[in-house]
mmCIF file of C-alpha atoms in Angstrom:
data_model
loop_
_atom_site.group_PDB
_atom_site.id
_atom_site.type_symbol
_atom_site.label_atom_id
_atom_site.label_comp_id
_atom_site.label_asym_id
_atom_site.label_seq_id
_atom_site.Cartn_x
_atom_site.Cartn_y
_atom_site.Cartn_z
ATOM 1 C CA UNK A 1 106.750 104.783 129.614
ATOM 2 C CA UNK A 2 108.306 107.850 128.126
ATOM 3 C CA UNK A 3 111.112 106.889 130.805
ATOM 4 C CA UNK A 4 111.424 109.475 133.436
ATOM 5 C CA UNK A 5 111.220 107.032 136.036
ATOM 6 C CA UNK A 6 112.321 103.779 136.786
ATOM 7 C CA UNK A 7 109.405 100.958 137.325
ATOM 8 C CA UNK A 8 109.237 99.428 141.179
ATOM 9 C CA UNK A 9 107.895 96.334 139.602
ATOM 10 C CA UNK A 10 108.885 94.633 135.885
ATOM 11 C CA UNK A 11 110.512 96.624 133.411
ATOM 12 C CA UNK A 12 109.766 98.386 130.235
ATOM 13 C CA UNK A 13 111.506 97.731 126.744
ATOM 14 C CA UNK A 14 111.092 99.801 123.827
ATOM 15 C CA UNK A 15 111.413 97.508 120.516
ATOM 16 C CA UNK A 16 111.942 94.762 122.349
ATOM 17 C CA UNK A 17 115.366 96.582 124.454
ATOM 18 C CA UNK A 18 115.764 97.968 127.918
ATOM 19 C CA UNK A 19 116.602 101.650 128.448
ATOM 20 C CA UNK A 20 119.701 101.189 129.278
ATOM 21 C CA UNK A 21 120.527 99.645 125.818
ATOM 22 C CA UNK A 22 119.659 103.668 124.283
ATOM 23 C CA UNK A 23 121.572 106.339 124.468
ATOM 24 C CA UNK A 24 120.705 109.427 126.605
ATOM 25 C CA UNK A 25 118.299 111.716 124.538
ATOM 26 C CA UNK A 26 117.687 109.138 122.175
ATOM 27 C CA UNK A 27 115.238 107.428 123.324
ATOM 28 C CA UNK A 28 113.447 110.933 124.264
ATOM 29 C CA UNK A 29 113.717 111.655 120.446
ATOM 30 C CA UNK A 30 111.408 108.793 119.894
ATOM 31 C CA UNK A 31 108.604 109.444 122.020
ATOM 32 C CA UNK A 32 106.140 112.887 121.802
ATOM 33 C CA UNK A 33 103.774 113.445 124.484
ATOM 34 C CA UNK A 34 100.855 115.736 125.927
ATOM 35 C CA UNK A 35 100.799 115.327 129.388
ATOM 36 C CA UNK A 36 98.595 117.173 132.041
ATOM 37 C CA UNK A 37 101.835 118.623 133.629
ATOM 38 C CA UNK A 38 102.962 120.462 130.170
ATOM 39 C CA UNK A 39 102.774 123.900 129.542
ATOM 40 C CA UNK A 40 102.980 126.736 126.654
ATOM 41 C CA UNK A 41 106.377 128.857 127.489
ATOM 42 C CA UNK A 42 107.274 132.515 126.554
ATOM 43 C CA UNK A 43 108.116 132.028 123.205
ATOM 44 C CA UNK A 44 106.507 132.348 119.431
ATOM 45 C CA UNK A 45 104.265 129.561 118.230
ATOM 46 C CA UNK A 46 106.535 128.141 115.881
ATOM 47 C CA UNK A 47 109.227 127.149 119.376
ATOM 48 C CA UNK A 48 106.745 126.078 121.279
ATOM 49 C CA UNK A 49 105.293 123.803 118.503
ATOM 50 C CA UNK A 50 108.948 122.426 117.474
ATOM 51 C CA UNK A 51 111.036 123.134 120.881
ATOM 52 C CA UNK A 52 114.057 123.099 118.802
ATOM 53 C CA UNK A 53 113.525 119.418 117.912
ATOM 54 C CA UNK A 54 115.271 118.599 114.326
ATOM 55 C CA UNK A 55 112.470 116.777 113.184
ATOM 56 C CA UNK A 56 110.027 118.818 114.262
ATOM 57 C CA UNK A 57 110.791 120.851 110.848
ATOM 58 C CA UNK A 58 108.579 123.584 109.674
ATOM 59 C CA UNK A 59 106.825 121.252 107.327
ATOM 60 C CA UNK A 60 106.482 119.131 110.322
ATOM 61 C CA UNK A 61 104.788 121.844 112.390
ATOM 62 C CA UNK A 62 102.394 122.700 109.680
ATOM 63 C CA UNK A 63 101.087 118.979 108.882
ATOM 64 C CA UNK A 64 100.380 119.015 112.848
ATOM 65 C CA UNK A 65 98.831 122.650 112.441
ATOM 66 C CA UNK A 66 96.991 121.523 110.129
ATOM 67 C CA UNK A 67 96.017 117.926 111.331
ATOM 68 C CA UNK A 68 94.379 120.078 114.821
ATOM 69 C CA UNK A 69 92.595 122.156 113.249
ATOM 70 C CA UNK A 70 95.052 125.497 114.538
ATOM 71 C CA UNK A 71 95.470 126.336 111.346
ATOM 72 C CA UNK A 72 92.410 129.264 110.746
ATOM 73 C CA UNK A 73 93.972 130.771 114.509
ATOM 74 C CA UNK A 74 97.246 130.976 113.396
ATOM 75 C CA UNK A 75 96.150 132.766 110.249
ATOM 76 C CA UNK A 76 94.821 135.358 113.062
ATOM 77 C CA UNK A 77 97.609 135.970 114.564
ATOM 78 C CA UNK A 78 99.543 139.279 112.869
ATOM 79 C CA UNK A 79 103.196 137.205 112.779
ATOM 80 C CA UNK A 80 101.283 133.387 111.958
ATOM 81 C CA UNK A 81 103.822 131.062 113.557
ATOM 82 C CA UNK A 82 106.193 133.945 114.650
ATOM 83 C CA UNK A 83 103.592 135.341 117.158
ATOM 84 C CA UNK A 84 104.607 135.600 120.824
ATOM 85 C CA UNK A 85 102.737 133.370 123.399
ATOM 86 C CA UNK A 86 102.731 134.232 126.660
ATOM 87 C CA UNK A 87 103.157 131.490 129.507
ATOM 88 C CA UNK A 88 101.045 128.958 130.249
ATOM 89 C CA UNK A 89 99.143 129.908 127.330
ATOM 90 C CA UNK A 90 97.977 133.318 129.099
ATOM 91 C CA UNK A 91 94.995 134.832 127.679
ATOM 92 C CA UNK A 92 94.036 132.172 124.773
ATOM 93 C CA UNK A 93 91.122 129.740 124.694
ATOM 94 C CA UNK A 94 92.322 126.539 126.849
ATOM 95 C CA UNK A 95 90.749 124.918 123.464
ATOM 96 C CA UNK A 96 93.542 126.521 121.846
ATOM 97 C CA UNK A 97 96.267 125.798 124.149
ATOM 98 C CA UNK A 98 95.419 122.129 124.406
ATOM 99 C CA UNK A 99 95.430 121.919 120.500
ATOM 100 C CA UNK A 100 99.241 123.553 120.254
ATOM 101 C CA UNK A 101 99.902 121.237 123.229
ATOM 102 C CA UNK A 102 99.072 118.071 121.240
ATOM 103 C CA UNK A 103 100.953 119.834 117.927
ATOM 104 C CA UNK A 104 104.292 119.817 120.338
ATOM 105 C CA UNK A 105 103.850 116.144 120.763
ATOM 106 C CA UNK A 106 103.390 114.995 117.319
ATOM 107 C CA UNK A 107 105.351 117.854 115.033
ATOM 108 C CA UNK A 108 108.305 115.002 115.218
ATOM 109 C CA UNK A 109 106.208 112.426 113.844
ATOM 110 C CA UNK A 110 107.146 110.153 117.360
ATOM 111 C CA UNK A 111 107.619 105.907 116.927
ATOM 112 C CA UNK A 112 105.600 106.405 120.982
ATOM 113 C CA UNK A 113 102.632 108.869 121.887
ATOM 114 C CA UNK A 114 101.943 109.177 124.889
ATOM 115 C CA UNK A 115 98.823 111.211 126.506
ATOM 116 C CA UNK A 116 96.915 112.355 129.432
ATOM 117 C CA UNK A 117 93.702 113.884 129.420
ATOM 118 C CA UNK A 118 94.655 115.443 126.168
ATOM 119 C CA UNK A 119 91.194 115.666 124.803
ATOM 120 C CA UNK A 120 89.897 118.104 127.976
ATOM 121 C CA UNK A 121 88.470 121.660 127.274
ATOM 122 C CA UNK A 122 87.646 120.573 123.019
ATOM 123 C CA UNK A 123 84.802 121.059 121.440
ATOM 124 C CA UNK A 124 82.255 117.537 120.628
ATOM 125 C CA UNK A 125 83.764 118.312 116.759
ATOM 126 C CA UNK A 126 87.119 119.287 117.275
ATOM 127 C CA UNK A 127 87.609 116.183 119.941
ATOM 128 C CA UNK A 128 86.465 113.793 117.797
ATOM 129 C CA UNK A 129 88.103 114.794 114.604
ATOM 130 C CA UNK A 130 91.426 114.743 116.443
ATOM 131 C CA UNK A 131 91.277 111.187 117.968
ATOM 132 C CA UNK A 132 90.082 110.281 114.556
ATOM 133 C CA UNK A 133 93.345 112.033 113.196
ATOM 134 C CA UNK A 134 95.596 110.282 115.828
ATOM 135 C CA UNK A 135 94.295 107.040 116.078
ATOM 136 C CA UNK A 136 94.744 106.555 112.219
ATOM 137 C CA UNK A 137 96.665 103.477 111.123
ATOM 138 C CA UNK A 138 98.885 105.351 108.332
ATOM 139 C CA UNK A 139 99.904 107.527 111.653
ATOM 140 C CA UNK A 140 103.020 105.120 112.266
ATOM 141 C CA UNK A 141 103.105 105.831 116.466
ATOM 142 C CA UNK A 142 102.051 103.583 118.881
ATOM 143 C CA UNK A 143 99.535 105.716 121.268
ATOM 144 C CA UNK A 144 98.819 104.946 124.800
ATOM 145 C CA UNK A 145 96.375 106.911 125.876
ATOM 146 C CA UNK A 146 95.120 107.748 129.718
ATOM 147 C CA UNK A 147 91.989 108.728 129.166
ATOM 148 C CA UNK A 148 88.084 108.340 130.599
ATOM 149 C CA UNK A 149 86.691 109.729 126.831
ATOM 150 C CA UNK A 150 84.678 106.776 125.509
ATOM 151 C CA UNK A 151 85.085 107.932 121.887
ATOM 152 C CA UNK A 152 88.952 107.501 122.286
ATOM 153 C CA UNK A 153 88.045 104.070 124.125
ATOM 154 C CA UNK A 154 86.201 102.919 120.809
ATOM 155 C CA UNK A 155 88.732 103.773 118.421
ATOM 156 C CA UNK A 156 91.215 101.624 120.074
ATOM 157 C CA UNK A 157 92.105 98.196 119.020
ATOM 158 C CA UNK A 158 93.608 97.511 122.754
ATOM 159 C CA UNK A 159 91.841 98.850 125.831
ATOM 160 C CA UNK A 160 93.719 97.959 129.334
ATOM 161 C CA UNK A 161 92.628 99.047 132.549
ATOM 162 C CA UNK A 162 94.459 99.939 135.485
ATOM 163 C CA UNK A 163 93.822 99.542 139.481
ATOM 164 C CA UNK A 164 96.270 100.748 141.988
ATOM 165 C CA UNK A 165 98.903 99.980 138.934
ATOM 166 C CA UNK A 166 98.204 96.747 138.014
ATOM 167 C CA UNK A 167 96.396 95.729 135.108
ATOM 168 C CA UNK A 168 92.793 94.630 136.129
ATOM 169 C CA UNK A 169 91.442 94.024 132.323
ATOM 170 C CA UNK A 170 92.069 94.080 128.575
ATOM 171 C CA UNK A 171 90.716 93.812 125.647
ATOM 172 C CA UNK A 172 88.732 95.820 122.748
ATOM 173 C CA UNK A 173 85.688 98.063 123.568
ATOM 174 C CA UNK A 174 83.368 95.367 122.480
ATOM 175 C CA UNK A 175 84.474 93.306 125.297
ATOM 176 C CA UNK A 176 85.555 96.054 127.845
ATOM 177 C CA UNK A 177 82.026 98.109 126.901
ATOM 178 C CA UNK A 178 80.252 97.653 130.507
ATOM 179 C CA UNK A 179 83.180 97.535 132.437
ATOM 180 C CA UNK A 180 84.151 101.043 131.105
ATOM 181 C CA UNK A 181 80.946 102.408 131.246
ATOM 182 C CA UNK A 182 80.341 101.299 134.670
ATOM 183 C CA UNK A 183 83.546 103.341 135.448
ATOM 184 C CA UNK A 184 82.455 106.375 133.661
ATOM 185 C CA UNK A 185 79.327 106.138 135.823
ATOM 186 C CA UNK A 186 81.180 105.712 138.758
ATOM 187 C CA UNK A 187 83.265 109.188 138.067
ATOM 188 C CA UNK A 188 79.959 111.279 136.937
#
């Protein structure tokens, strides 16, 4: 989806066009994402929040500060958003890191977000008040989420499930309910 690779099967269109109808970076500019893969780099908050994205504006950056719930640890920090991180996120709470991880993906305000595990290592409160935060309708992104968290699963309005990349099901949660809970019982 956020078009690193090419699909063996079908294709992907974003707005109803193919990749190839975007120019390169453009359609990157479009999507924000918080996959398992990403990391915090050397580098203050503030570039690792806005990776020198234009719209990822310091107003930007402090709506998704804010929105996360970082804002009380950047207050902490002796230079706020011009503190130094080390890499990977190097002696902070992985609470923490996860929470400027999911800022980077949405201080741009994407049209796609796209996630993986995002909600892992959050507190019950923190987790929930986030996927209440991004699952909000006035948020104007589409969000596909890959995810086994059943609180994310029930504020969906479209659940799909995948085997060996195929669809298998979809639907809401009201429908979907003991198929995914079967599954989480399967992983536990």
């Amino acid at each position: 989806l956020a078009g690193l690779y090419e699909p063996n099967n079908g294709y992907i269109t974003y707005s109803g066009l193919p990749k190839g109808n975007y120019k390169p970076g453009s359609l990157h500019s479009i999507i924000g994402d918080s996959l398992t893969q990403e990391q915090l780099f050397e580098g203050t908050i503030l570039e690792n929040i806005s990776m020198g994205r234009e719209k990822a504006n310091f107003e930007n950056v402090k709506w998704a500060v804010k929105e996360l719930g970082l804002e009380e640890f950047i207050k902490k920090q002796a230079n706020g958003y011009n503190s130094m991180l080390y890499p990977m996120g190097k002696n902070l709470p992985r609470s923490i890191v996860r929470k400027l991880l999911l800022a980077r993906s949405i201080a741009d305000k994407p049209k796609l977000l796209l996630l993986e595990e995002a909600f892992e290592h959050l507190e019950e409160t923190d987790r929930r008040s986030i996927i209440d935060f991004l699952t909000r309708e006035e948020n104007q992104w589409t969000l596909v989420a890959v995810s086994s968290d059943p609180y994310l699963a029930k504020a969906c309005n479209q659940i799909i499930i995948m085997k060996e990349g195929t669809i298998s099901d979809s639907g809401d949660y009201s429908k979907l309910k003991g198929h995914l809970n079967q599954k989480l019982n399967d992983h536990a």
